[in-house]
JSON list of C-alpha atoms in Angstrom, two decimals:
[
{"chain": "A", "resi": 148, "resn": "MET", "atom": "CA", "xyz": [-30.68, 27.64, 20.56]},
{"chain": "A", "resi": 149, "resn": "SER", "atom": "CA", "xyz": [-30.78, 29.03, 23.72]},
{"chain": "A", "resi": 150, "resn": "SER", "atom": "CA", "xyz": [-28.53, 30.41, 26.02]},
{"chain": "A", "resi": 151, "resn": "LEU", "atom": "CA", "xyz": [-26.84, 27.89, 28.49]},
{"chain": "A", "resi": 152, "resn": "LEU", "atom": "CA", "xyz": [-25.02, 30.65, 30.28]},
{"chain": "A", "resi": 153, "resn": "PRO", "atom": "CA", "xyz": [-26.17, 32.15, 33.74]},
{"chain": "A", "resi": 154, "resn": "PRO", "atom": "CA", "xyz": [-27.97, 35.46, 33.98]},
{"chain": "A", "resi": 155, "resn": "ASN", "atom": "CA", "xyz": [-24.68, 37.00, 35.41]},
{"chain": "A", "resi": 156, "resn": "ALA", "atom": "CA", "xyz": [-22.68, 35.80, 32.55]},
{"chain": "A", "resi": 157, "resn": "THR", "atom": "CA", "xyz": [-19.88, 38.57, 31.37]},
{"chain": "A", "resi": 158, "resn": "ASP", "atom": "CA", "xyz": [-20.02, 39.84, 27.89]},
{"chain": "A", "resi": 159, "resn": "THR", "atom": "CA", "xyz": [-16.93, 38.18, 27.31]},
{"chain": "A", "resi": 160, "resn": "GLU", "atom": "CA", "xyz": [-18.73, 34.91, 28.11]},
{"chain": "A", "resi": 161, "resn": "ARG", "atom": "CA", "xyz": [-21.52, 35.66, 25.97]},
{"chain": "A", "resi": 162, "resn": "ALA", "atom": "CA", "xyz": [-19.38, 36.48, 22.92]},
{"chain": "A", "resi": 163, "resn": "ILE", "atom": "CA", "xyz": [-17.49, 33.26, 23.35]},
{"chain": "A", "resi": 164, "resn": "GLU", "atom": "CA", "xyz": [-20.83, 31.25, 23.21]},
{"chain": "A", "resi": 165, "resn": "ALA", "atom": "CA", "xyz": [-22.11, 33.17, 20.35]},
{"chain": "A", "resi": 166, "resn": "THR", "atom": "CA", "xyz": [-18.75, 32.49, 18.41]},
{"chain": "A", "resi": 167, "resn": "THR", "atom": "CA", "xyz": [-18.71, 28.77, 19.66]},
{"chain": "A", "resi": 168, "resn": "GLN", "atom": "CA", "xyz": [-22.45, 28.47, 18.37]},
{"chain": "A", "resi": 169, "resn": "ARG", "atom": "CA", "xyz": [-21.69, 29.43, 14.89]},
{"chain": "A", "resi": 170, "resn": "THR", "atom": "CA", "xyz": [-19.12, 26.43, 14.59]},
{"chain": "A", "resi": 171, "resn": "THR", "atom": "CA", "xyz": [-21.99, 24.01, 15.64]},
{"chain": "A", "resi": 172, "resn": "ASN", "atom": "CA", "xyz": [-24.00, 25.03, 12.48]},
{"chain": "A", "resi": 173, "resn": "LEU", "atom": "CA", "xyz": [-21.15, 24.20, 10.01]},
{"chain": "A", "resi": 174, "resn": "PRO", "atom": "CA", "xyz": [-22.22, 20.98, 8.02]},
{"chain": "A", "resi": 175, "resn": "VAL", "atom": "CA", "xyz": [-19.67, 17.81, 8.82]},
{"chain": "A", "resi": 176, "resn": "PRO", "atom": "CA", "xyz": [-20.77, 15.31, 6.00]},
{"chain": "A", "resi": 177, "resn": "LEU", "atom": "CA", "xyz": [-19.08, 12.26, 8.20]},
{"chain": "A", "resi": 178, "resn": "ARG", "atom": "CA", "xyz": [-20.47, 9.72, 5.29]},
{"chain": "A", "resi": 179, "resn": "THR", "atom": "CA", "xyz": [-18.90, 11.45, 2.47]},
{"chain": "A", "resi": 180, "resn": "LEU", "atom": "CA", "xyz": [-15.61, 12.05, 4.58]},
{"chain": "A", "resi": 181, "resn": "TRP", "atom": "CA", "xyz": [-15.32, 8.25, 5.67]},
{"chain": "A", "resi": 182, "resn": "ASN", "atom": "CA", "xyz": [-16.03, 6.96, 2.19]},
{"chain": "A", "resi": 183, "resn": "HIS", "atom": "CA", "xyz": [-13.05, 6.26, -0.31]},
{"chain": "A", "resi": 184, "resn": "ASP", "atom": "CA", "xyz": [-14.98, 6.92, -3.10]},
{"chain": "A", "resi": 185, "resn": "THR", "atom": "CA", "xyz": [-16.49, 10.40, -2.18]},
{"chain": "A", "resi": 186, "resn": "CYS", "atom": "CA", "xyz": [-14.01, 11.87, -0.10]},
{"chain": "A", "resi": 187, "resn": "PRO", "atom": "CA", "xyz": [-12.15, 15.16, -0.91]},
{"chain": "A", "resi": 188, "resn": "ALA", "atom": "CA", "xyz": [-8.65, 13.96, -2.64]},
{"chain": "A", "resi": 189, "resn": "ASP", "atom": "CA", "xyz": [-7.13, 16.63, 0.01]},
{"chain": "A", "resi": 190, "resn": "LEU", "atom": "CA", "xyz": [-8.27, 14.56, 2.73]},
{"chain": "A", "resi": 191, "resn": "LEU", "atom": "CA", "xyz": [-7.33, 11.12, 1.48]},
{"chain": "A", "resi": 192, "resn": "PRO", "atom": "CA", "xyz": [-4.29, 11.02, 3.41]},
{"chain": "A", "resi": 193, "resn": "TRP", "atom": "CA", "xyz": [-6.16, 11.79, 7.09]},
{"chain": "A", "resi": 194, "resn": "LEU", "atom": "CA", "xyz": [-8.54, 8.72, 6.12]},
{"chain": "A", "resi": 195, "resn": "ALA", "atom": "CA", "xyz": [-5.56, 6.63, 4.97]},
{"chain": "A", "resi": 196, "resn": "TRP", "atom": "CA", "xyz": [-4.13, 7.31, 8.57]},
{"chain": "A", "resi": 197, "resn": "SER", "atom": "CA", "xyz": [-7.19, 6.47, 10.63]},
{"chain": "A", "resi": 198, "resn": "LEU", "atom": "CA", "xyz": [-7.17, 3.18, 8.67]},
{"chain": "A", "resi": 199, "resn": "SER", "atom": "CA", "xyz": [-3.48, 2.34, 9.84]},
{"chain": "A", "resi": 200, "resn": "ILE", "atom": "CA", "xyz": [-2.24, 2.39, 6.12]},
{"chain": "A", "resi": 201, "resn": "ASP", "atom": "CA", "xyz": [1.53, 1.98, 6.46]},
{"chain": "A", "resi": 202, "resn": "SER", "atom": "CA", "xyz": [2.90, 3.99, 3.69]},
{"chain": "A", "resi": 203, "resn": "TRP", "atom": "CA", "xyz": [1.61, 7.10, 1.69]},
{"chain": "A", "resi": 204, "resn": "LYS", "atom": "CA", "xyz": [2.63, 8.94, -0.94]},
{"chain": "A", "resi": 205, "resn": "ASP", "atom": "CA", "xyz": [1.76, 12.06, -2.83]},
{"chain": "A", "resi": 206, "resn": "TYR", "atom": "CA", "xyz": [2.69, 11.36, -6.14]},
{"chain": "A", "resi": 207, "resn": "TRP", "atom": "CA", "xyz": [0.69, 8.16, -6.44]},
{"chain": "A", "resi": 208, "resn": "PRO", "atom": "CA", "xyz": [-2.35, 8.47, -8.63]},
{"chain": "A", "resi": 209, "resn": "GLU", "atom": "CA", "xyz": [-5.68, 9.40, -7.04]},
{"chain": "A", "resi": 210, "resn": "ALA", "atom": "CA", "xyz": [-7.17, 5.98, -8.27]},
{"chain": "A", "resi": 211, "resn": "VAL", "atom": "CA", "xyz": [-4.33, 4.03, -6.37]},
{"chain": "A", "resi": 212, "resn": "LYS", "atom": "CA", "xyz": [-4.43, 6.05, -3.25]},
{"chain": "A", "resi": 213, "resn": "ARG", "atom": "CA", "xyz": [-8.50, 5.37, -3.31]},
{"chain": "A", "resi": 214, "resn": "GLN", "atom": "CA", "xyz": [-7.96, 1.49, -3.92]},
{"chain": "A", "resi": 215, "resn": "ARG", "atom": "CA", "xyz": [-5.52, 1.29, -1.23]},
{"chain": "A", "resi": 216, "resn": "ILE", "atom": "CA", "xyz": [-7.88, 2.84, 1.32]},
{"chain": "A", "resi": 217, "resn": "ARG", "atom": "CA", "xyz": [-10.75, 0.71, -0.37]},
{"chain": "A", "resi": 218, "resn": "ASP", "atom": "CA", "xyz": [-8.48, -2.58, 0.59]},
{"chain": "A", "resi": 219, "resn": "ALA", "atom": "CA", "xyz": [-6.91, -1.36, 3.75]},
{"chain": "A", "resi": 220, "resn": "ILE", "atom": "CA", "xyz": [-9.57, -3.05, 6.36]},
{"chain": "A", "resi": 221, "resn": "GLU", "atom": "CA", "xyz": [-9.15, -6.67, 3.99]},
{"chain": "A", "resi": 222, "resn": "ILE", "atom": "CA", "xyz": [-5.41, -6.68, 3.64]},
{"chain": "A", "resi": 223, "resn": "GLN", "atom": "CA", "xyz": [-5.13, -5.68, 7.53]},
{"chain": "A", "resi": 224, "resn": "ARG", "atom": "CA", "xyz": [-7.61, -8.67, 8.30]},
{"chain": "A", "resi": 225, "resn": "ARG", "atom": "CA", "xyz": [-5.74, -11.09, 6.46]},
{"chain": "A", "resi": 226, "resn": "LYS", "atom": "CA", "xyz": [-1.73, -9.83, 6.89]},
{"chain": "A", "resi": 227, "resn": "GLY", "atom": "CA", "xyz": [0.65, -12.55, 6.92]},
{"chain": "A", "resi": 228, "resn": "THR", "atom": "CA", "xyz": [-1.15, -14.50, 4.02]},
{"chain": "A", "resi": 229, "resn": "ALA", "atom": "CA", "xyz": [-0.61, -15.07, 0.26]},
{"chain": "A", "resi": 230, "resn": "LYS", "atom": "CA", "xyz": [-4.05, -13.44, -0.35]},
{"chain": "A", "resi": 231, "resn": "SER", "atom": "CA", "xyz": [-2.83, -10.34, 1.62]},
{"chain": "A", "resi": 232, "resn": "VAL", "atom": "CA", "xyz": [0.27, -10.11, -0.97]},
{"chain": "A", "resi": 233, "resn": "ARG", "atom": "CA", "xyz": [-2.12, -10.55, -3.66]},
{"chain": "A", "resi": 234, "resn": "ASP", "atom": "CA", "xyz": [-4.37, -7.57, -2.48]},
{"chain": "A", "resi": 235, "resn": "VAL", "atom": "CA", "xyz": [-1.76, -5.21, -1.90]},
{"chain": "A", "resi": 236, "resn": "VAL", "atom": "CA", "xyz": [0.05, -5.46, -5.13]},
{"chain": "A", "resi": 237, "resn": "LYS", "atom": "CA", "xyz": [-3.72, -5.21, -6.65]},
{"chain": "A", "resi": 238, "resn": "SER", "atom": "CA", "xyz": [-4.23, -2.34, -4.90]},
{"chain": "A", "resi": 239, "resn": "PHE", "atom": "CA", "xyz": [-1.20, -0.93, -6.47]},
{"chain": "A", "resi": 240, "resn": "GLY", "atom": "CA", "xyz": [-2.74, -1.39, -10.05]},
{"chain": "A", "resi": 241, "resn": "GLY", "atom": "CA", "xyz": [-0.71, -4.24, -10.81]},
{"chain": "A", "resi": 242, "resn": "GLY", "atom": "CA", "xyz": [-0.96, -7.97, -11.91]},
{"chain": "A", "resi": 243, "resn": "LEU", "atom": "CA", "xyz": [0.53, -10.69, -10.17]},
{"chain": "A", "resi": 244, "resn": "ALA", "atom": "CA", "xyz": [2.33, -14.10, -10.46]},
{"chain": "A", "resi": 245, "resn": "MET", "atom": "CA", "xyz": [3.08, -15.84, -7.20]},
{"chain": "A", "resi": 246, "resn": "ARG", "atom": "CA", "xyz": [4.37, -19.07, -6.98]},
{"chain": "A", "resi": 247, "resn": "GLU", "atom": "CA", "xyz": [5.47, -20.57, -3.05]},
{"chain": "A", "resi": 248, "resn": "TRP", "atom": "CA", "xyz": [8.43, -23.10, -2.51]},
{"chain": "A", "resi": 249, "resn": "TRP", "atom": "CA", "xyz": [5.97, -26.11, -2.39]},
{"chain": "A", "resi": 250, "resn": "GLN", "atom": "CA", "xyz": [4.55, -25.28, -5.83]},
{"chain": "A", "resi": 251, "resn": "LYS", "atom": "CA", "xyz": [8.09, -25.91, -7.68]},
{"chain": "A", "resi": 252, "resn": "THR", "atom": "CA", "xyz": [8.99, -29.05, -9.17]},
{"chain": "A", "resi": 253, "resn": "PRO", "atom": "CA", "xyz": [11.11, -30.20, -7.26]},
{"chain": "A", "resi": 254, "resn": "ALA", "atom": "CA", "xyz": [10.17, -28.02, -4.17]},
{"chain": "A", "resi": 255, "resn": "GLY", "atom": "CA", "xyz": [12.11, -24.92, -3.24]},
{"chain": "A", "resi": 256, "resn": "THR", "atom": "CA", "xyz": [13.63, -23.77, -0.11]},
{"chain": "A", "resi": 257, "resn": "PRO", "atom": "CA", "xyz": [11.20, -23.64, 2.42]},
{"chain": "A", "resi": 258, "resn": "HIS", "atom": "CA", "xyz": [9.39, -20.73, 3.31]},
{"chain": "A", "resi": 259, "resn": "THR", "atom": "CA", "xyz": [10.23, -18.69, 0.04]},
{"chain": "A", "resi": 260, "resn": "PHE", "atom": "CA", "xyz": [8.38, -17.60, -2.74]},
{"chain": "A", "resi": 261, "resn": "GLU", "atom": "CA", "xyz": [8.20, -15.85, -6.43]},
{"chain": "A", "resi": 262, "resn": "LEU", "atom": "CA", "xyz": [6.74, -13.02, -7.18]},
{"chain": "A", "resi": 263, "resn": "ILE", "atom": "CA", "xyz": [6.25, -11.57, -11.01]},
{"chain": "A", "resi": 264, "resn": "LEU", "atom": "CA", "xyz": [4.72, -8.08, -11.52]},
{"chain": "A", "resi": 265, "resn": "THR", "atom": "CA", "xyz": [3.19, -6.44, -14.42]},
{"chain": "A", "resi": 266, "resn": "LEU", "atom": "CA", "xyz": [2.54, -2.64, -14.05]},
{"chain": "A", "resi": 267, "resn": "GLY", "atom": "CA", "xyz": [-0.05, -1.11, -16.17]},
{"chain": "A", "resi": 268, "resn": "GLY", "atom": "CA", "xyz": [-0.16, 1.98, -18.08]},
{"chain": "A", "resi": 269, "resn": "SER", "atom": "CA", "xyz": [-2.15, 4.10, -15.85]},
{"chain": "A", "resi": 270, "resn": "VAL", "atom": "CA", "xyz": [0.32, 3.87, -12.76]},
{"chain": "A", "resi": 271, "resn": "PRO", "atom": "CA", "xyz": [3.92, 5.56, -12.45]},
{"chain": "A", "resi": 272, "resn": "ALA", "atom": "CA", "xyz": [6.31, 3.27, -14.29]},
{"chain": "A", "resi": 273, "resn": "THR", "atom": "CA", "xyz": [9.29, 4.37, -12.11]},
{"chain": "A", "resi": 274, "resn": "ALA", "atom": "CA", "xyz": [12.00, 2.72, -10.06]},
{"chain": "A", "resi": 275, "resn": "GLU", "atom": "CA", "xyz": [10.43, 4.58, -6.81]},
{"chain": "A", "resi": 276, "resn": "TYR", "atom": "CA", "xyz": [6.97, 3.05, -7.72]},
{"chain": "A", "resi": 277, "resn": "GLN", "atom": "CA", "xyz": [8.28, -0.33, -8.00]},
{"chain": "A", "resi": 278, "resn": "GLU", "atom": "CA", "xyz": [10.29, 0.02, -4.53]},
{"chain": "A", "resi": 279, "resn": "ASP", "atom": "CA", "xyz": [7.21, 1.35, -2.73]},
{"chain": "A", "resi": 280, "resn": "ILE", "atom": "CA", "xyz": [5.49, -2.19, -3.87]},
{"chain": "A", "resi": 281, "resn": "ILE", "atom": "CA", "xyz": [8.23, -3.94, -2.85]},
{"chain": "A", "resi": 282, "resn": "ASN", "atom": "CA", "xyz": [8.08, -2.29, 0.61]},
{"chain": "A", "resi": 283, "resn": "GLU", "atom": "CA", "xyz": [4.22, -3.05, 1.16]},
{"chain": "A", "resi": 284, "resn": "VAL", "atom": "CA", "xyz": [4.83, -6.56, 0.18]},
{"chain": "A", "resi": 285, "resn": "ARG", "atom": "CA", "xyz": [7.68, -6.70, 2.77]},
{"chain": "A", "resi": 286, "resn": "ARG", "atom": "CA", "xyz": [5.40, -5.46, 5.39]},
{"chain": "A", "resi": 287, "resn": "THR", "atom": "CA", "xyz": [2.39, -7.87, 4.59]},
{"chain": "A", "resi": 288, "resn": "LYS", "atom": "CA", "xyz": [4.00, -11.27, 3.97]},
{"chain": "A", "resi": 289, "resn": "PRO", "atom": "CA", "xyz": [4.35, -13.82, 6.91]},
{"chain": "A", "resi": 290, "resn": "VAL", "atom": "CA", "xyz": [7.68, -12.80, 8.69]},
{"chain": "A", "resi": 291, "resn": "ARG", "atom": "CA", "xyz": [9.52, -15.85, 8.15]},
{"chain": "A", "resi": 292, "resn": "SER", "atom": "CA", "xyz": [9.30, -15.81, 4.22]},
{"chain": "A", "resi": 293, "resn": "HIS", "atom": "CA", "xyz": [11.62, -14.47, 1.73]},
{"chain": "A", "resi": 294, "resn": "PHE", "atom": "CA", "xyz": [10.89, -13.54, -2.11]},
{"chain": "A", "resi": 295, "resn": "THR", "atom": "CA", "xyz": [12.47, -13.10, -5.23]},
{"chain": "A", "resi": 296, "resn": "PHE", "atom": "CA", "xyz": [10.44, -10.21, -6.99]},
{"chain": "A", "resi": 297, "resn": "THR", "atom": "CA", "xyz": [10.58, -9.55, -11.19]},
{"chain": "A", "resi": 298, "resn": "ALA", "atom": "CA", "xyz": [8.89, -6.56, -12.15]},
{"chain": "A", "resi": 299, "resn": "GLY", "atom": "CA", "xyz": [7.67, -5.56, -15.92]},
{"chain": "A", "resi": 300, "resn": "ILE", "atom": "CA", "xyz": [6.04, -2.51, -17.46]},
{"chain": "A", "resi": 301, "resn": "SER", "atom": "CA", "xyz": [3.42, -3.87, -20.04]},
{"chain": "A", "resi": 302, "resn": "ALA", "atom": "CA", "xyz": [2.53, -1.99, -23.12]},
{"chain": "A", "resi": 303, "resn": "ALA", "atom": "CA", "xyz": [-0.30, -2.58, -25.49]},
{"chain": "A", "resi": 304, "resn": "GLY", "atom": "CA", "xyz": [0.95, -3.66, -28.67]},
{"chain": "A", "resi": 305, "resn": "GLY", "atom": "CA", "xyz": [-0.12, -3.12, -31.95]},
{"chain": "A", "resi": 306, "resn": "LEU", "atom": "CA", "xyz": [1.31, -4.19, -35.50]},
{"chain": "A", "resi": 307, "resn": "GLY", "atom": "CA", "xyz": [4.89, -4.29, -36.22]},
{"chain": "A", "resi": 308, "resn": "LEU", "atom": "CA", "xyz": [6.76, -4.72, -39.54]},
{"chain": "A", "resi": 309, "resn": "GLY", "atom": "CA", "xyz": [5.76, -7.44, -41.33]},
{"chain": "A", "resi": 310, "resn": "GLY", "atom": "CA", "xyz": [1.96, -7.99, -40.00]},
{"chain": "A", "resi": 311, "resn": "ILE", "atom": "CA", "xyz": [3.49, -9.13, -36.47]},
{"chain": "A", "resi": 312, "resn": "LEU", "atom": "CA", "xyz": [1.47, -8.46, -33.39]},
{"chain": "A", "resi": 313, "resn": "ARG", "atom": "CA", "xyz": [3.29, -7.45, -30.59]},
{"chain": "A", "resi": 314, "resn": "THR", "atom": "CA", "xyz": [1.03, -8.02, -27.79]},
{"chain": "A", "resi": 315, "resn": "ALA", "atom": "CA", "xyz": [3.33, -6.84, -24.71]},
{"chain": "A", "resi": 316, "resn": "VAL", "atom": "CA", "xyz": [7.01, -5.51, -24.11]},
{"chain": "A", "resi": 317, "resn": "PHE", "atom": "CA", "xyz": [8.66, -6.13, -20.73]},
{"chain": "A", "resi": 318, "resn": "ALA", "atom": "CA", "xyz": [11.22, -4.27, -19.32]},
{"chain": "A", "resi": 319, "resn": "ARG", "atom": "CA", "xyz": [12.47, -6.45, -16.46]},
{"chain": "A", "resi": 320, "resn": "LEU", "atom": "CA", "xyz": [14.23, -5.53, -12.99]},
{"chain": "A", "resi": 321, "resn": "SER", "atom": "CA", "xyz": [14.87, -8.64, -10.99]},
{"chain": "A", "resi": 322, "resn": "LEU", "atom": "CA", "xyz": [15.52, -8.28, -7.38]},
{"chain": "A", "resi": 323, "resn": "THR", "atom": "CA", "xyz": [16.08, -10.88, -4.76]},
{"chain": "A", "resi": 324, "resn": "GLU", "atom": "CA", "xyz": [15.65, -10.72, -0.99]},
{"chain": "A", "resi": 325, "resn": "LYS", "atom": "CA", "xyz": [18.33, -12.83, 1.19]},
{"chain": "A", "resi": 326, "resn": "PRO", "atom": "CA", "xyz": [18.47, -13.49, 4.76]},
{"chain": "A", "resi": 327, "resn": "PHE", "atom": "CA", "xyz": [21.77, -11.93, 6.32]},
{"chain": "A", "resi": 328, "resn": "GLN", "atom": "CA", "xyz": [24.61, -14.44, 6.77]},
{"chain": "A", "resi": 329, "resn": "GLY", "atom": "CA", "xyz": [26.61, -12.77, 9.26]},
{"chain": "A", "resi": 330, "resn": "GLY", "atom": "CA", "xyz": [25.23, -14.52, 12.61]},
{"chain": "A", "resi": 331, "resn": "ILE", "atom": "CA", "xyz": [22.82, -13.39, 15.13]},
{"chain": "A", "resi": 332, "resn": "GLY", "atom": "CA", "xyz": [21.90, -10.02, 15.88]},
{"chain": "A", "resi": 333, "resn": "PHE", "atom": "CA", "xyz": [21.05, -8.09, 19.47]},
{"chain": "A", "resi": 334, "resn": "GLN", "atom": "CA", "xyz": [18.71, -10.53, 21.87]},
{"chain": "A", "resi": 335, "resn": "GLY", "atom": "CA", "xyz": [19.50, -13.22, 19.25]},
{"chain": "A", "resi": 336, "resn": "VAL", "atom": "CA", "xyz": [17.26, -12.10, 16.50]},
{"chain": "A", "resi": 337, "resn": "ILE", "atom": "CA", "xyz": [18.68, -12.58, 13.03]},
{"chain": "A", "resi": 338, "resn": "ARG", "atom": "CA", "xyz": [19.06, -9.47, 11.47]},
{"chain": "A", "resi": 339, "resn": "PRO", "atom": "CA", "xyz": [16.63, -8.48, 8.51]},
{"chain": "A", "resi": 340, "resn": "VAL", "atom": "CA", "xyz": [16.73, -9.15, 5.05]},
{"chain": "A", "resi": 341, "resn": "THR", "atom": "CA", "xyz": [18.33, -7.24, 2.39]},
{"chain": "A", "resi": 342, "resn": "TYR", "atom": "CA", "xyz": [17.72, -6.60, -1.27]},
{"chain": "A", "resi": 343, "resn": "THR", "atom": "CA", "xyz": [20.26, -7.34, -4.32]},
{"chain": "A", "resi": 344, "resn": "ARG", "atom": "CA", "xyz": [19.83, -6.08, -7.61]},
{"chain": "A", "resi": 345, "resn": "LEU", "atom": "CA", "xyz": [20.58, -8.91, -9.93]},
{"chain": "A", "resi": 346, "resn": "SER", "atom": "CA", "xyz": [19.89, -7.68, -13.63]},
{"chain": "A", "resi": 347, "resn": "THR", "atom": "CA", "xyz": [18.22, -5.72, -15.76]},
{"chain": "A", "resi": 348, "resn": "GLN", "atom": "CA", "xyz": [17.09, -6.80, -19.22]},
{"chain": "A", "resi": 349, "resn": "GLU", "atom": "CA", "xyz": [14.33, -6.41, -22.10]},
{"chain": "A", "resi": 350, "resn": "ALA", "atom": "CA", "xyz": [12.70, -9.61, -23.30]}
]
């Protein structure tokens, strides 16, 4: 590449030009970097940030990180709908059963829904990971809606004593989201919901 400096340029200016010229020859594989499947693992947080993903944890499995990036645009596009809640849970590697208040018999409390989550064996079986999912559901759900969340960990079954086939074992942790009952907060806004742990049982 020819120099753009004038004939009377100083040695320092020419040295700076030579240095910066070398940087322009570095390969920048933009198509690779902006692809959730081919982006290097250590650069995934930056790709997630560029797509406005609300939370990111280093301990998540790489497959979950890539799935969160893959689904980010669709989730943001439909934020505040039942589909976006399903997509969020799916991106974390979980299976979801969802029932809204109008689907119950008799009908439940308006603007409430129930979530039953089953985590597969390829994702962390920790309370922290479940809490991450709950927080993402809270960010994605309709603002006026409240929900009951039940989470379990599925385990592949085998033949037990007496030849009985156990298909799955669920360790359930039930949490309920309740509106604040203390009154009106600043500028007439109701204070945000809180979680109350109800029970832990194995079925």
